[in-house]
Coordinates of C-alpha atoms in Angstrom, one line a residue:
X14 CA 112.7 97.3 14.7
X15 CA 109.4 98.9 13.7
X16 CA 108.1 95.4 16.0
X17 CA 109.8 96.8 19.3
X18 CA 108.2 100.6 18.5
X19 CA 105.0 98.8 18.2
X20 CA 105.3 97.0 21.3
X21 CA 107.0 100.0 23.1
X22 CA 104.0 102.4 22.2
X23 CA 101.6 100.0 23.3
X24 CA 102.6 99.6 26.3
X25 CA 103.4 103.6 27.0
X26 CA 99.5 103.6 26.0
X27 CA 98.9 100.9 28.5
X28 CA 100.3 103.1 31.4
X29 CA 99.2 106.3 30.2
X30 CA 95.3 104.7 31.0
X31 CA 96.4 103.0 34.0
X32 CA 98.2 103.5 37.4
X33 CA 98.8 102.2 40.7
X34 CA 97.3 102.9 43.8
X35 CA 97.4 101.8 47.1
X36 CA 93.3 101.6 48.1
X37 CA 91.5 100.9 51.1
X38 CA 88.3 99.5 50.3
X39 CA 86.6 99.4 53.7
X40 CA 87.5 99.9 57.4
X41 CA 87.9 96.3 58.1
X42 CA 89.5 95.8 54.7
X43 CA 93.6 96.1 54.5
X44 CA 94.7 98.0 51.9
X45 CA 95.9 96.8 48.9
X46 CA 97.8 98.3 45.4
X47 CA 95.7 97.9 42.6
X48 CA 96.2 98.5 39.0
X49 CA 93.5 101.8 38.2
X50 CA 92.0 103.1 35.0
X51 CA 93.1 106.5 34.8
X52 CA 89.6 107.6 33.2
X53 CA 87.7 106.6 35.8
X54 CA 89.6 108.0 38.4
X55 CA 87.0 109.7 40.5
X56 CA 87.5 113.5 41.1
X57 CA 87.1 115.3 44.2
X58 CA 83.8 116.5 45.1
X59 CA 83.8 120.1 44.9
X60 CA 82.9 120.6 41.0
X61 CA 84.7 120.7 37.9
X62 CA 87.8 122.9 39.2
X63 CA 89.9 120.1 39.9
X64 CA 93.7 119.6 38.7
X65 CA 95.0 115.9 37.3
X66 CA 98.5 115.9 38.7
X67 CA 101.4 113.1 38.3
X68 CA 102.1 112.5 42.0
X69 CA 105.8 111.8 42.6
X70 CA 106.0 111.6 46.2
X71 CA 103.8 111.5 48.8
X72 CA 104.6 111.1 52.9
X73 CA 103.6 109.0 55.6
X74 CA 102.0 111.1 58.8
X75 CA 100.3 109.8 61.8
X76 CA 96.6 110.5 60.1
X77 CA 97.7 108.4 57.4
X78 CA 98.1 105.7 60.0
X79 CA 94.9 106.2 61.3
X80 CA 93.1 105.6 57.2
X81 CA 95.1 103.3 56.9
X82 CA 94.5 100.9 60.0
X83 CA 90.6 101.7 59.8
X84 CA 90.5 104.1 62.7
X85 CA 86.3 105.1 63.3
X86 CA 85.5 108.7 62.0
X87 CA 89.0 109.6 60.2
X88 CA 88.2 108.3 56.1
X89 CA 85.2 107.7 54.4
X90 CA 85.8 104.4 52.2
X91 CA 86.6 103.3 49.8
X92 CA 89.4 106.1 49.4
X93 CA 93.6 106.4 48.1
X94 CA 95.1 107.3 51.3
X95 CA 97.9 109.8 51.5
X96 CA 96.9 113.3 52.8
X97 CA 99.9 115.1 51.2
X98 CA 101.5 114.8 47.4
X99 CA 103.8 116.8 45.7
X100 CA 103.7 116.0 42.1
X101 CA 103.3 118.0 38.3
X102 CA 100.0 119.5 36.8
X103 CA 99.3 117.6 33.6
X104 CA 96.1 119.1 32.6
X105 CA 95.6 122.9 32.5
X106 CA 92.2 123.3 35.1
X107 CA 90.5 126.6 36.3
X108 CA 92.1 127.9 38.8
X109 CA 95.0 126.0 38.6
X110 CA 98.7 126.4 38.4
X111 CA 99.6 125.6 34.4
X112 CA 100.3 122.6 33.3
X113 CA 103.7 121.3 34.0
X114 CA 104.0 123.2 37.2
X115 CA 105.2 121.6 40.3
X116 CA 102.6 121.7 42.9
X117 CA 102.2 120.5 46.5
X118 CA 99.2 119.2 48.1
X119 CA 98.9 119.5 52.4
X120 CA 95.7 120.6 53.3
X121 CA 91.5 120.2 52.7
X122 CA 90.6 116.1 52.6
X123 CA 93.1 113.9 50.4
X124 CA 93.1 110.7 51.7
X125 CA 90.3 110.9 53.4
X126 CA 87.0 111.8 51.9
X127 CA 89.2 112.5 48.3
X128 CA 91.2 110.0 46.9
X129 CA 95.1 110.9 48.1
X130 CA 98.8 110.7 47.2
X131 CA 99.3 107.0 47.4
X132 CA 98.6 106.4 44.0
X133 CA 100.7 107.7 40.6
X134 CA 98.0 110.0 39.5
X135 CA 95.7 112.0 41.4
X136 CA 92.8 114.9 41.2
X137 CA 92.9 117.3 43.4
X138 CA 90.6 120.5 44.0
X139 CA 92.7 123.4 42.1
X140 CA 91.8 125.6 45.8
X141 CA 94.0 122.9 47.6
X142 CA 97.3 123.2 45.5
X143 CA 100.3 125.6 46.2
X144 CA 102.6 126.4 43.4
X145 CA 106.0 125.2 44.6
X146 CA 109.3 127.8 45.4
X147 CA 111.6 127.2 42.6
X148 CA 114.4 126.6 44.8
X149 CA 112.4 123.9 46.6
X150 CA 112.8 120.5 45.2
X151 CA 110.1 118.0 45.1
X152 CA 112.1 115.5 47.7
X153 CA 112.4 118.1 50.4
X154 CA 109.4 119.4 49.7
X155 CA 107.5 115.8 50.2
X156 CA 110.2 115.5 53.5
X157 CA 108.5 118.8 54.4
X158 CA 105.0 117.4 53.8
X159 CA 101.7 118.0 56.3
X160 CA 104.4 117.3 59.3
X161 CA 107.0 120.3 58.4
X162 CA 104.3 122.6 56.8
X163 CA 101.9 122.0 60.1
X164 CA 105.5 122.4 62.2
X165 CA 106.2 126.2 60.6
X166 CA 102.0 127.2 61.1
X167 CA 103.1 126.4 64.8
X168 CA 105.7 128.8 64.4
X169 CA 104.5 131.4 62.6
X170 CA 101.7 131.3 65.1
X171 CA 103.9 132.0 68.1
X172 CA 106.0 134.7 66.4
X173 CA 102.5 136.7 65.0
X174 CA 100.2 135.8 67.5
X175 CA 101.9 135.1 70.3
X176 CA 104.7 137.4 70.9
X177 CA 107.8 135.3 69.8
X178 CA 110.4 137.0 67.7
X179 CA 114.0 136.6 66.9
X180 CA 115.2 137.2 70.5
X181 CA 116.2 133.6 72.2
X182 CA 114.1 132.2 73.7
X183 CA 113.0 128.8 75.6
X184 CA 110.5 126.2 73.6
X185 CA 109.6 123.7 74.5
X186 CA 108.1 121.1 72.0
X187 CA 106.0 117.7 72.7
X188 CA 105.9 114.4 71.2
X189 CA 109.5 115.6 69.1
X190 CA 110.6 112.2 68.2
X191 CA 107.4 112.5 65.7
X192 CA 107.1 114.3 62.2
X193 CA 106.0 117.6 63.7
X194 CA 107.7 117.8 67.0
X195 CA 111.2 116.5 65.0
X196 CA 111.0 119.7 62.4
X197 CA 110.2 122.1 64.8
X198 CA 113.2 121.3 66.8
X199 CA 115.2 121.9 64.0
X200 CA 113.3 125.2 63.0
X201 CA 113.2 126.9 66.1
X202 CA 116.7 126.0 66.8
X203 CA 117.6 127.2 63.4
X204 CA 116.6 130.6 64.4
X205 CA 118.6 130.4 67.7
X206 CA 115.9 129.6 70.4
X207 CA 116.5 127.6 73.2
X208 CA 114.6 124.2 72.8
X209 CA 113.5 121.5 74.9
X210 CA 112.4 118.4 73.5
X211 CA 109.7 116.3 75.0
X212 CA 109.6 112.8 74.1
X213 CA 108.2 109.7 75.5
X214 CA 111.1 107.7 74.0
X215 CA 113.5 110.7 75.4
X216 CA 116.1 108.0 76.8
X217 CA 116.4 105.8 72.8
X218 CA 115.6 109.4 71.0
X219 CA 118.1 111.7 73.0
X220 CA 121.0 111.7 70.6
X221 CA 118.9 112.3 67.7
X222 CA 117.1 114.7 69.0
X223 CA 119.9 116.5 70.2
X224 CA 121.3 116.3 66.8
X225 CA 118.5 118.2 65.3
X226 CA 119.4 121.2 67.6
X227 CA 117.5 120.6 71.1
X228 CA 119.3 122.1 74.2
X229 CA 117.9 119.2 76.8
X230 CA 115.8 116.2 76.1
X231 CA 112.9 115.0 79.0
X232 CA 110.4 112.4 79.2
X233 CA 106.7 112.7 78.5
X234 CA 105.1 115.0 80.4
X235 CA 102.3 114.3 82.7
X236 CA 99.2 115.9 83.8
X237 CA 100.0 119.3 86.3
X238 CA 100.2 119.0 89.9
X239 CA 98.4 122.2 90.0
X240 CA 96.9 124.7 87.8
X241 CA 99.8 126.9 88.1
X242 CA 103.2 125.1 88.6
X243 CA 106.8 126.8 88.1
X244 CA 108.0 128.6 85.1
X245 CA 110.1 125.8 82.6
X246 CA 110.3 127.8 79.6
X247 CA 108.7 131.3 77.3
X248 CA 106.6 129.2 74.5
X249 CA 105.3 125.7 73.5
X250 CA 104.3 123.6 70.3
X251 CA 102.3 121.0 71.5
X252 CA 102.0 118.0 69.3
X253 CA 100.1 115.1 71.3
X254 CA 97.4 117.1 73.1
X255 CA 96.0 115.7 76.0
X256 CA 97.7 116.2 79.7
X257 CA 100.8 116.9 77.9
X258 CA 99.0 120.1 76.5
X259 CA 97.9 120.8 79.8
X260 CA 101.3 120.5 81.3
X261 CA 102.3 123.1 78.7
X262 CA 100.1 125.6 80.2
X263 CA 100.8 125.2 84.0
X264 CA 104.8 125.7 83.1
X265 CA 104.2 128.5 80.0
X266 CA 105.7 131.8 81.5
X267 CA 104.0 135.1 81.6
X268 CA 102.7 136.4 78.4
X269 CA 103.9 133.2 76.9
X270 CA 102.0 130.8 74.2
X271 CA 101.4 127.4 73.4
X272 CA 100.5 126.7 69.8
X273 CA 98.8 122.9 69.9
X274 CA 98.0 120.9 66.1
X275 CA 97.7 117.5 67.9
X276 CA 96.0 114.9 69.9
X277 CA 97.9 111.4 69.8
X278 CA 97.8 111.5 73.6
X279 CA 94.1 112.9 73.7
X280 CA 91.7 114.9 72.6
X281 CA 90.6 115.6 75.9
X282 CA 92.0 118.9 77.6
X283 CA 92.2 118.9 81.8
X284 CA 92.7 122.8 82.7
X285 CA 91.9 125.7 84.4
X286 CA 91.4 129.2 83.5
X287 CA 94.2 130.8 85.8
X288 CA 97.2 130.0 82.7
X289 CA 95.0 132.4 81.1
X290 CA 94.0 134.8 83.0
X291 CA 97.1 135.2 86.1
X292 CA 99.7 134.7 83.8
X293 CA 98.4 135.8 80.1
X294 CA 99.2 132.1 78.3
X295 CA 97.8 132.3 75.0
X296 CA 96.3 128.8 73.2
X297 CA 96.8 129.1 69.5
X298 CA 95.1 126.6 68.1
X299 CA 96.6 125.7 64.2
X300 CA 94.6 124.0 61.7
X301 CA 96.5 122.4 58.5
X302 CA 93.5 121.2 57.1
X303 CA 91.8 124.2 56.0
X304 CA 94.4 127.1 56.1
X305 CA 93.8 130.3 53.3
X306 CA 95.8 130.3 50.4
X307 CA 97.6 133.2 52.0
X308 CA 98.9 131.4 54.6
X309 CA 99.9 128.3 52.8
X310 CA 102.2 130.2 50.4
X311 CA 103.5 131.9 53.7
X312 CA 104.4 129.0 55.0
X313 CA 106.1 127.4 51.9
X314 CA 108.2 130.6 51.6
X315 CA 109.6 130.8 55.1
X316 CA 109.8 126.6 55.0
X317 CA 112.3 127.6 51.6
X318 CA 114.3 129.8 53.4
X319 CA 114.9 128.5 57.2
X320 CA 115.3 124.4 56.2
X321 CA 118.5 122.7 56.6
X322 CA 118.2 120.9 53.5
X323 CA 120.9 118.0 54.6
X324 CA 119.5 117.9 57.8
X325 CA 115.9 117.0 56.9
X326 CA 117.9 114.4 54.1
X327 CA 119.6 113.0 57.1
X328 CA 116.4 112.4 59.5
X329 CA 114.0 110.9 56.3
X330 CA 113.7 107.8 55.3
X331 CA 112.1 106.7 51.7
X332 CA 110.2 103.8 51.1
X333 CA 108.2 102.4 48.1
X334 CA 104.5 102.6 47.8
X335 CA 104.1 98.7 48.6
X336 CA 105.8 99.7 51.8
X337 CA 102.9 101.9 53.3
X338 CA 100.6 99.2 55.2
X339 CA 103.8 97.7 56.9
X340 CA 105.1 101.2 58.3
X341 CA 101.4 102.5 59.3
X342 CA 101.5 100.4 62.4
X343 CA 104.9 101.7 63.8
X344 CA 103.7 105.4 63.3
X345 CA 100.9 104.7 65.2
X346 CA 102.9 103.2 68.1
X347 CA 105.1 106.2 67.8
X348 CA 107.9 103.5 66.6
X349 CA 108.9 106.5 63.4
X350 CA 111.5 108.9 63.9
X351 CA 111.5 111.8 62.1
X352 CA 110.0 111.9 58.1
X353 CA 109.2 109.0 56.0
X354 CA 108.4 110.0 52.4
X355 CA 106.9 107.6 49.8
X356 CA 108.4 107.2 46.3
X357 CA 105.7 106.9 43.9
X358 CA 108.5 105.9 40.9
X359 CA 109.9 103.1 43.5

């Protein structure tokens, strides 16, 4: 007996100084799980304020892909990828939730220039974290993840900056076979809007996507005949950038908006002024990186209210950490429908 306590505390000891994390050593370098000291877990660069958290899930987004496959410009390495966590403070910090709270990560660099949720412990800059609703738990909240929190920005956006309210109206949203595009379907049908669902896959995505709430599926949409072409719909959330973003504003109706947070088709935009300035399209642009606190909780508290909790079960799939590098490639190619989230106890 007193043997098997021996050999149980041990090895509690043994992984209370150690964890695993899934590293990418170099661009060229695949990445790899790796058994970590905990202690030498490097901390963010931003100064002492940073929060040690047990990560229990994290998510796979498009960025993620891009870290993951060595894409020029996105990581600096060698770096944990994973630029969203949701997971428990274990060490009080300044400026952090207490200890024990359940706190979710979405914005500033994790997985990039910080070390990210792929791994079973992570530091994170006590600025970066937002104290979790109550009512959320930490599955949907990692289902929610950069992908569902940049999807409500978009829509927050066009309701206080671009003229949307709770009167139906006609959205159209690109590239919405993807993380973003799929969960603002579902939002903005939620709240009774009319929504059109762009998808390059539109003829294998159509039934889900109609299941998530769209009115009418089409096809990717292509650069604008003209600077101006006939009215399709009141509002936008482009997800892919590029001519599709342009196409958006040719079609956007008078005093309309388009709220873009993407560029998997380009980051290259082919316009003209006249959206603007015949018509009155507003271009919100929405940044997840770096958004105030203010906004984050905002977000998370509308996210807790207007989420069809069995819906976003339904359209996410869960795989184990080792799973990561064989999934990047498929988001990439746009081959992921809806959420994937990554169980960090798997």
């Amino acid at each position: 007996m007193l043997l098997r306590r021996a050999a149980s505390a041990i090895k509690a000891a043994k992984q209370r100084r150690h964890y695993r994390a899934l590293v990418k050593r170099s661009a060229a370098d695949p990445p790899n799980l790796e058994d970590l000291e905990l202690e030498t877990a490097p901390a963010p660069p931003k100064g002492d304020a940073t929060a040690l958290l047990r990560v229990r899930y994290s998510s796979l987004n498009y960025k993620d892909g891009l870290v993951l496959t060595g894409s020029r410009g996105v990581a600096k390495y060698p770096v944990v990828p994973g630029i969203n966590l949701v997971g428990t403070v274990i060490q009080d910090a300044p400026f952090a939730p207490p200890k024990g709270s359940r706190v979710a990560c979405v914005n500033g660099q994790l997985g990039q220039t910080n070390d990210g949720g792929y791994a079973e412990f992570c530091r994170v800059p006590s600025q970066d974290l937002t104290l979790l609703p109550d009512s959320l738990d930490d599955f949907a909240a990692a289902a929610v993840g950069t992908a569902g929190f940049t999807a409500m920005q978009c829509i927050l956006h066009l309701e206080r900056y671009g003229g949307l309210d709770d009167t139906p109206s006609t959205v159209l949203v690109t590239g919405a076979a993807g993380g973003v595009g799929s969960l603002a379907v579902q939002l903005l049908a939620a709240r009774g809007h009319t929504v059109i669902a762009s998808s390059s896959r539109a003829a294998e995505e159509e039934a889900y996507l109609m299941r998530l709430g769209a009115s009418r599926v089409v096809g990717r949409l292509e650069a604008p005949s003209k600077p101006l072409d006939r009215v399709r719909f009141d509002y936008a959330v482009d997800c892919v950038g590029g001519d599709p973003l342009a196409h958006c504003l040719s079609r956007c109706g008078a005093r309309g908006a388009v709220a873009a947070c993407g560029n998997a088709a380009s980051g290259d935009l082919r316009t003209t002024v006249f959206p603007f300035i015949l018509r009155g399209v507003r271009l919100l642009g929405v940044d997840s990186v770096n958004p105030p606190a203010e906004e984050r909780n905002a977000v998370w508290e509308r996210l807790d209210r207007d989420l069809d909790r069995d819906l976003l079960e339904a359209t996410t799939t869960t795989i184990p950490l080792a799973d990561v590098p064989r999934v990047a490639d498929d988001i990439l190619e746009g081959r992921v429908r809806g959420r994937v989230v990554v169980d960090l106890a798997a």
